[in-house]
Coordinates of C-alpha atoms and ligand atoms in Angstrom, one line a residue:
M1 CA 155.4 94.4 -80.2
S2 CA 153.8 92.2 -82.8
E3 CA 155.5 90.2 -85.6
K4 CA 154.6 91.1 -89.2
F5 CA 154.5 88.7 -92.2
D6 CA 153.1 89.2 -95.8
V7 CA 150.6 86.4 -95.2
V8 CA 149.5 84.3 -92.2
I9 CA 148.2 80.9 -93.1
I10 CA 146.1 79.2 -90.4
G11 CA 146.6 75.4 -90.6
G12 CA 149.5 73.3 -91.9
G13 CA 147.6 70.6 -93.8
P14 CA 148.0 70.1 -97.6
A15 CA 146.0 73.3 -98.4
G16 CA 147.9 75.6 -96.0
L17 CA 151.3 74.3 -97.0
S18 CA 150.5 74.5 -100.7
T19 CA 149.4 78.1 -100.2
A20 CA 152.7 78.8 -98.4
Y21 CA 154.8 77.0 -101.1
F22 CA 153.3 79.0 -104.0
L23 CA 153.4 82.3 -102.1
A24 CA 157.0 81.9 -101.1
K25 CA 157.9 80.8 -104.7
A26 CA 156.3 84.1 -105.9
G27 CA 158.6 86.1 -103.5
F28 CA 156.2 86.5 -100.5
E29 CA 157.1 85.9 -96.8
P30 CA 154.3 83.7 -95.5
V31 CA 154.0 82.0 -92.1
V32 CA 152.0 78.8 -91.6
I33 CA 150.7 78.4 -88.0
E34 CA 149.9 74.8 -87.2
R35 CA 148.4 73.7 -83.9
G36 CA 149.9 70.1 -84.1
Q37 CA 153.3 69.6 -82.6
E38 CA 154.6 69.1 -86.2
P39 CA 152.9 69.4 -89.6
G40 CA 150.9 66.2 -90.2
A41 CA 150.4 65.3 -86.5
K42 CA 146.7 66.2 -86.6
N43 CA 145.8 64.9 -90.0
V44 CA 143.9 61.7 -90.8
F45 CA 143.2 60.2 -94.2
G46 CA 142.7 56.9 -95.9
G47 CA 145.8 56.6 -98.0
R48 CA 145.7 57.7 -101.7
I49 CA 146.8 60.9 -103.4
Y50 CA 146.3 61.8 -107.1
S51 CA 149.4 62.7 -108.9
Y52 CA 148.3 65.2 -111.6
V53 CA 148.5 68.2 -109.3
L54 CA 152.1 67.4 -108.2
D55 CA 153.2 66.6 -111.8
K56 CA 152.2 70.1 -112.8
H57 CA 153.8 72.1 -110.0
F58 CA 156.4 70.1 -108.0
P59 CA 159.2 69.1 -110.4
G60 CA 161.0 65.9 -109.3
W61 CA 158.4 65.0 -106.7
R62 CA 158.2 61.3 -107.9
K63 CA 161.7 60.8 -106.7
E64 CA 161.5 62.8 -103.5
A65 CA 158.0 62.5 -102.0
P66 CA 157.2 59.8 -99.4
V67 CA 155.4 57.5 -101.8
E68 CA 154.4 54.1 -100.2
R69 CA 153.2 52.3 -103.3
W70 CA 152.0 53.3 -106.8
V71 CA 148.3 52.3 -107.2
R72 CA 147.9 49.8 -110.0
R73 CA 145.0 47.6 -108.7
E74 CA 141.6 49.0 -108.0
K75 CA 139.1 46.7 -106.3
L76 CA 135.4 47.2 -105.5
S77 CA 133.6 44.7 -103.3
M78 CA 130.0 44.2 -102.4
S79 CA 129.3 41.8 -99.5
C80 CA 126.2 40.2 -97.9
G81 CA 126.7 37.8 -95.1
D82 CA 130.0 36.1 -95.7
D83 CA 129.6 36.2 -99.5
T84 CA 131.5 38.8 -101.5
I85 CA 131.5 39.9 -105.1
T86 CA 134.6 41.8 -106.2
I87 CA 135.6 43.7 -109.3
D88 CA 139.4 43.7 -109.6
F89 CA 140.8 46.1 -112.1
A90 CA 144.5 45.8 -112.8
K91 CA 145.8 48.6 -114.9
K92 CA 148.4 47.7 -117.5
K93 CA 151.9 47.6 -116.2
P94 CA 153.5 50.9 -117.0
V95 CA 156.9 51.3 -118.4
S96 CA 157.9 53.8 -115.8
D97 CA 156.7 55.3 -112.5
D98 CA 155.9 58.5 -114.3
E99 CA 152.7 57.0 -115.7
F100 CA 150.9 56.2 -112.4
D101 CA 148.0 58.6 -111.7
S102 CA 147.9 57.9 -107.9
F103 CA 149.9 56.6 -105.0
T104 CA 149.4 55.5 -101.4
A105 CA 151.0 57.6 -98.7
F106 CA 150.8 58.4 -95.0
L107 CA 149.4 61.9 -94.8
S108 CA 151.7 62.7 -91.8
K109 CA 154.8 62.0 -93.9
F110 CA 153.4 63.6 -97.0
V111 CA 152.5 66.8 -95.1
A112 CA 156.0 66.8 -93.5
W113 CA 157.5 66.7 -97.1
M114 CA 155.2 69.5 -98.2
S115 CA 156.4 71.5 -95.2
E116 CA 160.0 71.0 -96.3
K117 CA 159.2 72.1 -99.8
A118 CA 157.5 75.3 -98.5
E119 CA 160.4 76.0 -96.3
E120 CA 162.9 75.5 -99.1
Q121 CA 161.1 78.3 -101.0
G122 CA 161.4 80.6 -98.0
A123 CA 158.1 80.0 -96.1
M124 CA 158.1 79.8 -92.3
V125 CA 156.2 76.9 -90.6
L126 CA 155.4 77.4 -86.9
S127 CA 154.2 74.2 -85.3
G128 CA 152.6 73.7 -81.9
S129 CA 150.7 77.0 -81.9
K130 CA 146.9 77.5 -82.2
V131 CA 145.3 80.5 -83.8
D132 CA 142.4 81.6 -81.6
D133 CA 141.2 84.6 -83.5
V134 CA 141.6 86.8 -86.6
V135 CA 142.1 90.5 -86.1
F136 CA 140.3 93.0 -88.3
D137 CA 141.5 96.6 -88.7
E138 CA 139.3 99.7 -88.5
K139 CA 138.3 99.3 -92.2
G140 CA 137.1 95.8 -91.4
I141 CA 140.0 94.1 -93.3
A142 CA 141.6 91.0 -91.8
S143 CA 145.1 92.1 -90.8
G144 CA 146.4 89.6 -88.3
V145 CA 145.8 86.8 -85.9
F146 CA 146.1 85.9 -82.2
A147 CA 148.0 82.7 -81.7
D148 CA 148.7 81.5 -78.1
G149 CA 148.0 85.1 -76.9
E150 CA 150.5 86.7 -79.3
R151 CA 149.5 89.0 -82.1
I152 CA 150.9 88.4 -85.6
D153 CA 150.1 91.0 -88.3
A154 CA 149.9 90.3 -92.0
D155 CA 148.5 91.9 -95.2
Y156 CA 146.5 88.8 -96.0
I157 CA 145.1 85.8 -93.9
V158 CA 144.5 82.4 -95.4
I159 CA 142.2 80.1 -93.4
A160 CA 143.3 76.4 -94.0
E161 CA 141.9 74.9 -90.8
G162 CA 140.5 71.7 -92.4
V163 CA 137.1 70.2 -92.0
N164 CA 136.7 71.2 -88.3
T165 CA 135.7 74.8 -89.1
L166 CA 135.7 76.2 -85.5
L167 CA 137.4 79.4 -86.4
S168 CA 135.4 80.1 -89.6
E169 CA 132.2 79.5 -87.5
K170 CA 133.4 81.9 -84.8
L171 CA 134.1 84.6 -87.5
G172 CA 130.7 84.0 -89.1
I173 CA 132.3 82.9 -92.4
R174 CA 130.3 79.6 -92.3
V175 CA 127.6 78.0 -90.2
K176 CA 128.0 74.6 -88.7
P177 CA 127.4 72.1 -91.6
P178 CA 124.4 69.8 -91.2
L179 CA 124.8 66.3 -89.8
E180 CA 123.4 64.8 -93.1
T181 CA 126.5 65.9 -95.0
T182 CA 129.1 65.5 -92.2
A183 CA 130.7 62.1 -92.0
L184 CA 133.1 60.4 -89.6
G185 CA 136.1 58.5 -90.9
V186 CA 137.9 55.8 -88.9
K187 CA 141.2 54.3 -89.8
E188 CA 143.4 51.5 -88.5
V189 CA 146.9 50.8 -89.5
V190 CA 147.9 47.2 -89.5
R191 CA 151.6 46.1 -89.8
L192 CA 152.1 43.1 -92.0
G193 CA 155.6 43.6 -93.5
K194 CA 156.4 44.0 -97.2
E195 CA 156.8 40.3 -98.1
E196 CA 153.5 39.3 -96.5
I197 CA 151.6 42.1 -98.3
N198 CA 153.1 41.1 -101.6
K199 CA 152.2 37.5 -101.0
R200 CA 148.6 38.2 -99.9
F201 CA 147.8 40.8 -102.6
G202 CA 149.9 39.3 -105.4
T203 CA 151.8 42.5 -105.8
E204 CA 155.4 43.6 -106.3
D205 CA 157.3 45.9 -103.8
W206 CA 156.2 49.1 -105.6
E207 CA 152.7 48.0 -106.5
G208 CA 149.7 49.3 -104.5
V209 CA 146.1 48.2 -104.1
A210 CA 143.1 50.5 -103.4
H211 CA 140.0 48.5 -102.3
F212 CA 136.5 49.8 -101.5
F213 CA 133.7 47.9 -99.8
I214 CA 130.0 48.3 -99.4
G215 CA 127.4 46.0 -97.8
D216 CA 127.9 43.6 -95.0
P217 CA 131.3 44.7 -93.6
L218 CA 129.3 47.8 -92.5
K219 CA 126.1 45.9 -91.8
G220 CA 124.2 47.8 -94.4
I221 CA 125.1 51.2 -93.1
A222 CA 125.2 54.0 -95.7
G223 CA 128.9 54.5 -96.1
G224 CA 131.9 52.8 -97.5
G225 CA 135.0 50.9 -96.3
F226 CA 138.5 51.2 -97.7
L227 CA 141.7 49.3 -97.7
Y228 CA 145.1 50.6 -99.1
T229 CA 148.4 48.8 -99.2
M230 CA 151.4 50.8 -97.9
G231 CA 155.0 49.6 -98.0
E232 CA 154.9 47.6 -94.8
Y233 CA 151.4 48.3 -93.7
V234 CA 147.8 48.0 -94.7
T235 CA 145.3 50.8 -93.8
I236 CA 141.7 49.9 -93.4
G237 CA 138.8 52.1 -92.4
A238 CA 135.3 53.5 -93.2
V239 CA 133.6 56.7 -93.8
I240 CA 130.0 57.0 -92.5
R241 CA 127.6 59.8 -92.3
L242 CA 127.1 61.1 -88.7
S243 CA 123.3 60.8 -89.1
E244 CA 123.8 57.1 -89.7
V245 CA 126.1 56.6 -86.7
G246 CA 123.3 58.1 -84.5
K247 CA 120.5 56.0 -86.0
K248 CA 122.2 52.6 -85.7
E249 CA 123.6 53.2 -82.2
I250 CA 127.0 51.8 -83.2
T251 CA 130.4 53.2 -82.2
M252 CA 133.1 53.9 -84.8
K253 CA 135.4 51.5 -82.9
D254 CA 132.8 48.8 -83.5
I255 CA 132.6 49.7 -87.2
A256 CA 136.4 49.5 -87.5
E257 CA 136.4 46.1 -85.7
Q258 CA 133.7 44.5 -87.7
L259 CA 135.3 45.7 -90.9
R260 CA 138.6 44.2 -89.9
L261 CA 137.0 40.9 -89.0
H262 CA 134.8 40.5 -92.1
P263 CA 136.0 37.5 -94.2
A264 CA 136.5 39.8 -97.3
I265 CA 139.1 41.8 -95.3
Y266 CA 140.2 39.4 -92.6
E267 CA 142.0 37.2 -95.1
Y268 CA 144.3 40.1 -96.0
V269 CA 145.0 41.4 -92.5
K270 CA 144.9 38.3 -90.2
G271 CA 148.0 38.0 -88.0
G272 CA 148.9 41.6 -88.6
V273 CA 149.7 43.9 -85.7
L274 CA 147.3 46.8 -85.1
M275 CA 149.5 49.8 -84.8
E276 CA 147.2 52.8 -84.8
Y277 CA 143.5 53.8 -84.6
S278 CA 142.3 57.3 -85.5
A279 CA 139.1 59.0 -86.3
H280 CA 138.3 62.3 -88.1
L281 CA 135.4 64.3 -89.5
T282 CA 135.0 64.7 -93.2
R283 CA 132.4 66.1 -95.6
E284 CA 130.2 64.3 -98.0
G285 CA 127.9 67.0 -99.3
G286 CA 130.0 67.9 -102.4
L287 CA 128.8 71.1 -103.9
M288 CA 126.3 71.6 -101.0
D289 CA 129.2 72.0 -98.5
V290 CA 131.1 74.5 -100.6
L291 CA 131.4 78.0 -99.1
E292 CA 129.4 80.5 -101.1
K293 CA 132.1 83.2 -100.4
P294 CA 135.5 81.6 -99.8
Y295 CA 136.9 85.1 -99.6
G296 CA 136.4 88.4 -97.7
P297 CA 138.2 91.6 -96.9
G298 CA 141.8 90.6 -96.4
Y299 CA 141.2 86.8 -96.2
L300 CA 140.7 83.6 -98.3
V301 CA 139.5 80.1 -97.3
V302 CA 141.2 77.0 -98.8
G303 CA 141.0 73.2 -98.8
D304 CA 138.5 71.3 -96.6
A305 CA 137.6 74.5 -94.7
A306 CA 136.1 75.8 -98.0
G307 CA 134.4 72.5 -98.7
Y308 CA 136.7 71.4 -101.5
I309 CA 136.4 67.6 -101.1
L310 CA 134.8 65.0 -103.3
N311 CA 133.7 61.6 -102.2
T312 CA 132.3 59.6 -105.1
G313 CA 131.9 56.3 -103.3
F314 CA 134.8 54.7 -105.3
T315 CA 137.3 57.5 -104.7
I316 CA 137.8 60.2 -102.1
R317 CA 139.6 63.3 -103.2
G318 CA 140.6 65.9 -100.7
V319 CA 144.4 66.3 -100.9
D320 CA 144.7 67.1 -104.6
L321 CA 141.9 69.6 -104.4
A322 CA 143.4 71.1 -101.2
I323 CA 146.8 71.6 -103.0
E324 CA 145.1 73.1 -106.0
S325 CA 143.1 75.6 -103.9
G326 CA 146.3 76.7 -102.1
R327 CA 147.8 77.4 -105.5
L328 CA 144.8 79.4 -106.6
A329 CA 144.8 81.4 -103.3
A330 CA 148.5 82.2 -103.8
E331 CA 147.8 83.4 -107.4
T332 CA 144.9 85.6 -106.1
I333 CA 147.0 87.2 -103.4
N334 CA 149.8 87.8 -105.9
K335 CA 147.5 89.6 -108.2
A336 CA 145.8 91.6 -105.5
H337 CA 149.2 92.6 -104.0
N338 CA 150.4 93.8 -107.5
E339 CA 147.3 96.0 -107.6
N340 CA 147.9 97.1 -104.1
K341 CA 144.5 95.8 -103.0
R342 CA 143.2 93.9 -100.0
D343 CA 139.5 94.4 -100.3
E344 CA 136.8 91.8 -100.8
E345 CA 136.3 92.6 -104.5
A346 CA 140.0 92.1 -105.3
L347 CA 140.0 88.7 -103.4
S348 CA 136.8 87.5 -105.0
H349 CA 139.0 86.6 -108.0
Y350 CA 139.8 83.5 -106.1
K351 CA 136.2 82.2 -106.4
K352 CA 136.3 82.6 -110.1
L353 CA 139.6 80.7 -110.4
V354 CA 138.3 77.9 -108.2
E355 CA 135.1 77.6 -110.2
E356 CA 137.0 77.3 -113.5
S357 CA 139.6 74.9 -112.0
V358 CA 139.6 71.1 -111.5
I359 CA 137.8 71.8 -108.2
G360 CA 134.8 73.6 -109.5
R361 CA 134.5 71.3 -112.6
N362 CA 134.5 68.1 -110.5
L363 CA 132.2 69.4 -107.8
R364 CA 129.7 70.7 -110.4
E365 CA 129.7 67.4 -112.4
Y366 CA 129.1 65.4 -109.2
R367 CA 126.6 67.8 -107.7
N368 CA 123.8 65.1 -107.6
L369 CA 125.9 62.3 -106.2
P370 CA 125.6 63.0 -102.5
K371 CA 121.8 62.7 -102.6
F372 CA 122.1 59.5 -104.7
L373 CA 124.6 58.0 -102.2
E374 CA 122.0 58.5 -99.4
K375 CA 119.9 55.7 -100.7
D376 CA 119.7 52.8 -98.2
L377 CA 118.9 50.5 -101.1
L378 CA 122.6 50.7 -102.3
Y379 CA 124.0 49.4 -99.0
G380 CA 121.5 46.6 -98.0
D381 CA 119.2 45.5 -100.7
L382 CA 121.5 45.8 -103.7
P383 CA 124.3 43.7 -102.3
E384 CA 121.8 41.1 -101.2
I385 CA 120.2 40.9 -104.6
M386 CA 123.6 40.7 -106.3
C387 CA 124.7 37.9 -104.0
E388 CA 121.6 35.9 -104.6
L389 CA 122.2 36.3 -108.4
F390 CA 125.8 35.3 -108.2
N391 CA 125.0 32.3 -105.9
T392 CA 122.5 31.1 -108.5
A393 CA 124.8 31.6 -111.4
Y394 CA 127.8 29.9 -109.7
T395 CA 126.1 27.0 -107.8
T396 CA 125.5 23.8 -109.7
D397 CA 123.4 20.9 -108.4
E398 CA 120.5 18.7 -109.6
Q399 CA 118.1 21.7 -109.7
V400 CA 117.6 23.7 -112.9
T401 CA 117.6 27.3 -111.8
R402 CA 117.5 30.1 -114.4
I403 CA 118.9 33.5 -113.4
Y404 CA 116.1 35.7 -114.6
P405 CA 113.4 34.2 -112.3
V406 CA 115.8 34.4 -109.4
L407 CA 116.3 38.1 -110.1
M408 CA 112.5 38.7 -110.3
N409 CA 111.9 36.8 -107.0
S410 CA 114.8 38.6 -105.3
L411 CA 113.6 42.0 -106.3
K412 CA 110.0 41.1 -105.2
S413 CA 111.2 39.8 -101.8
H414 CA 113.0 43.2 -101.3
G415 CA 109.9 45.1 -102.3
I416 CA 111.6 46.5 -105.4
G417 CA 109.5 46.9 -108.5
W418 CA 110.5 47.9 -112.1
F419 CA 109.5 51.4 -111.4
T420 CA 111.9 51.7 -108.4
L421 CA 114.7 50.2 -110.5
L422 CA 114.1 52.5 -113.4
K423 CA 114.1 55.5 -111.1
L424 CA 117.3 54.4 -109.6
L425 CA 118.9 54.0 -113.0
M426 CA 117.7 57.5 -114.0
E427 CA 119.1 59.0 -110.8
A428 CA 122.4 57.1 -111.3
R429 CA 122.6 58.6 -114.9
R430 CA 122.3 62.1 -113.4
S431 CA 124.7 61.5 -110.5
I432 CA 127.7 59.3 -111.5
Ligands
LIG501 C1 139.0 58.8 -93.0 C2 139.4 59.8 -94.1 C3 139.9 59.2 -95.2 C4 140.4 60.1 -96.2 N1 141.0 59.6 -97.3 C5 141.5 60.4 -98.3 C6 142.2 59.8 -99.4 O1 142.5 58.6 -99.5 N2 142.7 60.7 -100.4 C7 142.4 62.1 -100.3 O2 142.9 62.8 -101.2 N3 141.7 62.6 -99.2 C8 141.3 61.8 -98.3 N4 140.6 62.3 -97.2 C9 140.4 63.8 -97.1 C10 141.7 64.6 -96.8 O3 142.3 64.1 -95.7 C11 141.4 66.1 -96.7 O4 140.6 66.5 -97.8 C12 142.7 66.9 -96.7 O5 143.5 66.5 -95.6 C13 142.4 68.4 -96.6 O6 143.5 69.2 -96.4 P1 143.4 70.6 -95.6 O7 144.8 71.1 -95.6 O8 142.3 71.4 -96.1 O9 142.9 70.1 -94.1 P2 143.6 69.2 -93.0 O10 144.5 68.2 -93.7 O11 142.6 68.8 -92.1 O12 144.6 70.3 -92.3 C14 144.1 71.3 -91.5 C15 145.2 71.7 -90.5 O13 144.8 72.9 -89.8 C16 145.2 72.7 -88.4 N5 144.4 73.7 -87.6 C17 143.0 73.7 -87.5 N6 142.6 74.7 -86.8 C18 143.8 75.4 -86.4 C19 144.0 76.6 -85.6 N7 143.0 77.2 -85.1 N8 145.3 77.0 -85.5 C20 146.3 76.3 -86.0 N9 146.1 75.2 -86.8 C21 144.9 74.7 -87.0 C22 145.0 71.2 -88.1 O14 145.7 70.8 -87.0 C23 145.4 70.6 -89.4 O15 146.8 70.2 -89.4 C24 140.2 61.5 -96.1 C25 139.6 62.0 -95.0 C26 139.2 61.2 -93.9 C27 138.6 61.7 -92.7

């Protein structure tokens, strides 16, 4: 005999758990099936979550959620050789925690908290079980899943399997995304202790730093490095397109190591204890990776699995968009259920909601960015030209060196003419 739930949700990441939370809140009986031994066991991310989506829908979360630090300092570094130029933006000190728009967190702890919230509303979370297939009824409507050989029936199925879309590919919902828009992220967790972090970063206990790097720590590879301060730890890592990893014949372990040992980062993490290393796929295609049809008869696709992730080079946003897509999926199912419908047309309402939401608006606005970020110029030539300029401006000796001729020479030696620069600026105008 098979079990029956209102909704089966495949995957217990932020998207799946958000769907479960909102469905249970609306009176449904959803079950989340997660292949990890506990929610969060299989998830990897850098370290920052944007608050607006929680402010809107999770009352009291600022006191309850596992926040490591509130992000007040934003840093952006460009390195060439051992030289580094850094922009350090410290937001004004807020009067209360309620004003911070983002925080650092460990995704495993955050997902465990989301799981608790969903269970409090009445959802069931089943960990350590992998969904192998979706069952369609005689009318072609998704009506259950097979998990570890057992059948579980449901009126609706929500696919929240994350970026590794094996099930969606098997079901023909999406084709394997191209290498060009697939990226690999690596992350290391270094233990330093609270006091040491505060001393090195000039922060208070609650205060977090988000730091992005381009240029030499990654040896000119198209991609970016990141560093986030947690309570007792610092996370460092990089996100690099898979096509680049192949081209440069470099392993992700090498990339993590050279990032950690670069002077711009080493001064922050030296003497720390390396606690953890992890790697995970992610998407960088923005709108290009978004599923044309994130719905079908009896099913919806949410979060990374639907392509709702935005990497702008200075921020990476997946968790907030995953939570929002889960909310919209729950709203769609609620509406379809009230109309007693499970067909494709009824569930297509989800796509409309997504397009009008923060997800659609952001992905459309940044639709040209992924192509712009492919430019090698940004990762090798640009940092070198900037370093030459800064070296001239801030080195004083007997020579008289004006900055403008240095800029001209530097551009010339990198084979960059006015036309290339103008084109780059025009493309930046359309992309950023
Ligand atoms: C290196 C790196 C850094 C990142 N940094 C950030 C950041 O700082 N901020 C941010 O907002 N986002 C960041 N992201 C992106 C963010 O992690 C994702 O966008 C987010 O986790 C998406 O949530 P999700 O629920 O869609 O997918 P996931 O979090 O991947 O969850 C999917 C879940 O489904 C489970 N699953 C898969 N298949 C099955 C199956 N067949 N049966 C059962 N369970 C299954 C998996 O085990 C997993 O738990 C980063 C990503 C990477 C790789």
